[in-house]
Tab-separated table of C-alpha atoms in Angstrom:
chain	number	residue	atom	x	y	z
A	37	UNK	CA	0.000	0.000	0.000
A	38	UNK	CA	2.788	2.530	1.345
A	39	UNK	CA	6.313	2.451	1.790
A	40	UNK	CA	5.734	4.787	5.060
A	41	UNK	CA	4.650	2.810	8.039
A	42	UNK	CA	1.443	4.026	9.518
A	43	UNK	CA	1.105	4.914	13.232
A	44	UNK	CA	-2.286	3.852	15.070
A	45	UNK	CA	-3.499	4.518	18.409
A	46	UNK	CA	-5.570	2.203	19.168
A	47	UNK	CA	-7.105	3.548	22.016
A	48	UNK	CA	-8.928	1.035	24.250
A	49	UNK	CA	-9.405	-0.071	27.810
A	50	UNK	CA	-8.836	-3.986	26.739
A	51	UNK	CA	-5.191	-4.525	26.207
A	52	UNK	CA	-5.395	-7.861	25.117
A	53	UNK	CA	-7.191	-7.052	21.595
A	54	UNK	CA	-4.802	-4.075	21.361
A	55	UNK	CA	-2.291	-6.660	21.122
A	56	UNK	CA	-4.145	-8.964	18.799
A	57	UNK	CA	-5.022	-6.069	16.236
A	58	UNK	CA	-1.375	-4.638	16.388
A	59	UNK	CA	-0.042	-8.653	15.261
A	60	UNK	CA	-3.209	-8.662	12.578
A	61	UNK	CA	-2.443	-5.394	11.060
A	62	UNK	CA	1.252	-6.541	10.293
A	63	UNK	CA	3.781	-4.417	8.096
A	64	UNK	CA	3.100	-1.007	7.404
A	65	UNK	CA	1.157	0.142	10.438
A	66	UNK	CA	3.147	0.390	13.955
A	67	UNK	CA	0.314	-0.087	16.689
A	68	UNK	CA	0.218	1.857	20.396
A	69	UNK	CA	-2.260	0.797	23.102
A	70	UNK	CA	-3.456	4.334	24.139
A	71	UNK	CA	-5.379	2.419	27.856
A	72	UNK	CA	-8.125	4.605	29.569
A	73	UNK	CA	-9.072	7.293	27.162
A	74	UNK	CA	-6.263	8.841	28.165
A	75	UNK	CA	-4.975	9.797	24.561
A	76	UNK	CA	-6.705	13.672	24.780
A	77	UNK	CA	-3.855	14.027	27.957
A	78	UNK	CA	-1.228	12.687	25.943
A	79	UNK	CA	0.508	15.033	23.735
A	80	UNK	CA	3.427	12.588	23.053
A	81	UNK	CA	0.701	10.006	21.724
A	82	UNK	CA	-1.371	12.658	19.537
A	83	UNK	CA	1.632	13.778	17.664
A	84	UNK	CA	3.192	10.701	17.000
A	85	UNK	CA	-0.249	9.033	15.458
A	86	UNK	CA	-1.398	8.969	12.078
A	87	UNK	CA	-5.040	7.774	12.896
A	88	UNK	CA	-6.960	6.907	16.040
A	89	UNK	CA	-8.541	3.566	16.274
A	90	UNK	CA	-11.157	4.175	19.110
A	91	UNK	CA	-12.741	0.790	21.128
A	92	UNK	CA	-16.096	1.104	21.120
A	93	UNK	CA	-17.239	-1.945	21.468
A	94	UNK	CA	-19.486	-3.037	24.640
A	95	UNK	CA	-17.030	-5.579	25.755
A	96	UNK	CA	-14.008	-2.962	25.613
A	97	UNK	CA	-15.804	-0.130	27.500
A	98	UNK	CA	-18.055	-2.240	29.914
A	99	UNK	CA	-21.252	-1.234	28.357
A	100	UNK	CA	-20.253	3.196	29.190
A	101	UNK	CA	-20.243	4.454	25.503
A	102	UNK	CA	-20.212	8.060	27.063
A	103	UNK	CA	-16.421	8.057	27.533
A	104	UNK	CA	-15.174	7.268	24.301
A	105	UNK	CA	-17.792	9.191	22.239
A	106	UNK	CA	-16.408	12.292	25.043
A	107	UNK	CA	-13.107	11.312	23.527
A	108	UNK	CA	-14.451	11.810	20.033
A	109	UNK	CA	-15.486	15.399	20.933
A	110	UNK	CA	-12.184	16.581	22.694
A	111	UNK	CA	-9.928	14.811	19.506
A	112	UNK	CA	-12.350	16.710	17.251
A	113	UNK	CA	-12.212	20.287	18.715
A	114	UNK	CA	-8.155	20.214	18.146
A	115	UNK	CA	-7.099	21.942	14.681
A	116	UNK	CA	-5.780	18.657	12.309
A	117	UNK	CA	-6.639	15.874	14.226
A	118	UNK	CA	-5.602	12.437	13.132
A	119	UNK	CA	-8.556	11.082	11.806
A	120	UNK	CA	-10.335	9.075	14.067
A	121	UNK	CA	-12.148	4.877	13.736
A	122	UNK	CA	-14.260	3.023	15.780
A	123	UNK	CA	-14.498	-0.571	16.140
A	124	UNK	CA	-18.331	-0.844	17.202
A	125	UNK	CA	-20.452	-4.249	17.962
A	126	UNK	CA	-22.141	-5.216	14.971
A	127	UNK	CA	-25.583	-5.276	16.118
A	128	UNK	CA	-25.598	-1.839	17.813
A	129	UNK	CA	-26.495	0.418	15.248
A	130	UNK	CA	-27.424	3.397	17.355
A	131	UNK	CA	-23.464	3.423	18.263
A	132	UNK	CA	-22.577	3.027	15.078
A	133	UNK	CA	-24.342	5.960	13.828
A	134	UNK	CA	-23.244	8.112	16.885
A	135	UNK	CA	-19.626	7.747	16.347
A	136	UNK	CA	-19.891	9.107	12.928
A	137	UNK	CA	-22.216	12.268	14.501
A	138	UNK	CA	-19.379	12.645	17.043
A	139	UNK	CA	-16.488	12.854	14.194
A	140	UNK	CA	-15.541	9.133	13.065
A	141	UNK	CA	-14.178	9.016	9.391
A	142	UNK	CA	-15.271	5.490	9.415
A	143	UNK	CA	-16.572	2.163	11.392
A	144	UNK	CA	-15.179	-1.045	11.337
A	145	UNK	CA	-17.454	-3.652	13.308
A	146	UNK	CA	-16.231	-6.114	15.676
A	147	UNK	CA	-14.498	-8.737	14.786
A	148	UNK	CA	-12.822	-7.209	12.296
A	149	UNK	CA	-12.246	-8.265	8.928
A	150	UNK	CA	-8.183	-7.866	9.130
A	151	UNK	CA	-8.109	-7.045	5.176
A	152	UNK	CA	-11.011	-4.311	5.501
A	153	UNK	CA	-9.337	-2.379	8.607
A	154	UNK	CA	-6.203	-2.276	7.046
A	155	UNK	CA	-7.943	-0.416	3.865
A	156	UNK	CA	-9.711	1.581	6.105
A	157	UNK	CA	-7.255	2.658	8.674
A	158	UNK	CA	-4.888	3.080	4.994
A	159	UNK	CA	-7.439	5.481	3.514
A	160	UNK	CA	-8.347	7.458	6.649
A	161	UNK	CA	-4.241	7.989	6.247
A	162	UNK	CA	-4.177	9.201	3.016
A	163	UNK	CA	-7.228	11.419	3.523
A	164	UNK	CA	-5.722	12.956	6.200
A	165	UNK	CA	-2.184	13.292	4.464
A	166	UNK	CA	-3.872	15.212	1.944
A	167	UNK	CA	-5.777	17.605	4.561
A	168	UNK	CA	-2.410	18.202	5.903
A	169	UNK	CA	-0.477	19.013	2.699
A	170	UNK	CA	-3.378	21.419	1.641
A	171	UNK	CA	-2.959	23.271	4.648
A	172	UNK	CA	0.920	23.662	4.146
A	173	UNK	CA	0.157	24.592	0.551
A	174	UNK	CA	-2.475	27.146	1.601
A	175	UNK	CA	-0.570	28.585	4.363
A	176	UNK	CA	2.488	28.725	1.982
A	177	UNK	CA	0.833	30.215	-0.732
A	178	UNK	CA	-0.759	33.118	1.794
A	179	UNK	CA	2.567	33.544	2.593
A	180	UNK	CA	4.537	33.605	-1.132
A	181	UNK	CA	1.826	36.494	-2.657
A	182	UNK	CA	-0.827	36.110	-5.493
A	183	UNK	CA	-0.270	31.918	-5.651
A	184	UNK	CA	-3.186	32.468	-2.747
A	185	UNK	CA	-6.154	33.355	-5.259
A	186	UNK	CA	-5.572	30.544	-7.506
A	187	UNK	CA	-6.228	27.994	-4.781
């Protein structure tokens, strides 16, 4: 897909299917644990991330949705956030539907399909690669004169 490896927080209260995704995933993505929602305190962890991978399945936050769609909020209200996925239960489609109202770029359902969440988590990458190079150009271009009115 990419020669650059991509960095994913998976951020999740169950360790063990941190572990289990990070092995699944394999080469090109380098997977962090991010335990206890704790990832909005963690500047460290933010800027080293490509994309978020949030846990919102019932099993991996005991049933309390409220934290991680919090978590969706706070990562949301920062300027160029990493983009952010949930892994959601399958049958729950009131959560599934919420994470995208509370800023998901996507929803991968639980278990994952190993071959689909790579594609995902490798397009909510690029997307946000591009957001980021757009910025520079813009912010460049404001900067070089007239190049400004053409974008």
């Amino acid at each position: 897909m990419t020669d650059q490896t991509i960095h994913i927080c998976f951020v999740t209260e169950d360790t063990g299917i941190g572990e289990i995704i990070a092995r699944a995933l394999g080469t090109g993505f380098e997977t962090r644990t991010c335990p206890d929602y704790a990832f909005e305190k963690s500047t460290e962890m933010r800027e080293w991330c490509d994309v978020i991978l949030i846990d919102m399945r019932s099993t991996g936050t005991h049933g309390d949705h409220s934290k991680g769609l919090k978590l969706m909020d706070e990562v949301s209200k920062l300027p160029s956030h990493p983009p952010m996925v949930a892994l959601c239960d399958d049958d729950n489609r009131d959560i599934l539907i919420g994470v995208v109202q509370h800023g998901a770029y996507d929803s991968a359902v639980n278990p994952p399909n190993i071959i689909e969440l790579r594609l995902i988590l490798y397009r909510a990458y690029k997307f946000h690669s591009a957001e980021l190079e757009l910025q520079r150009l813009r912010s460049s271009s404001v900067n070089s004169g007239r190049l400004h009115q053409l974008l």
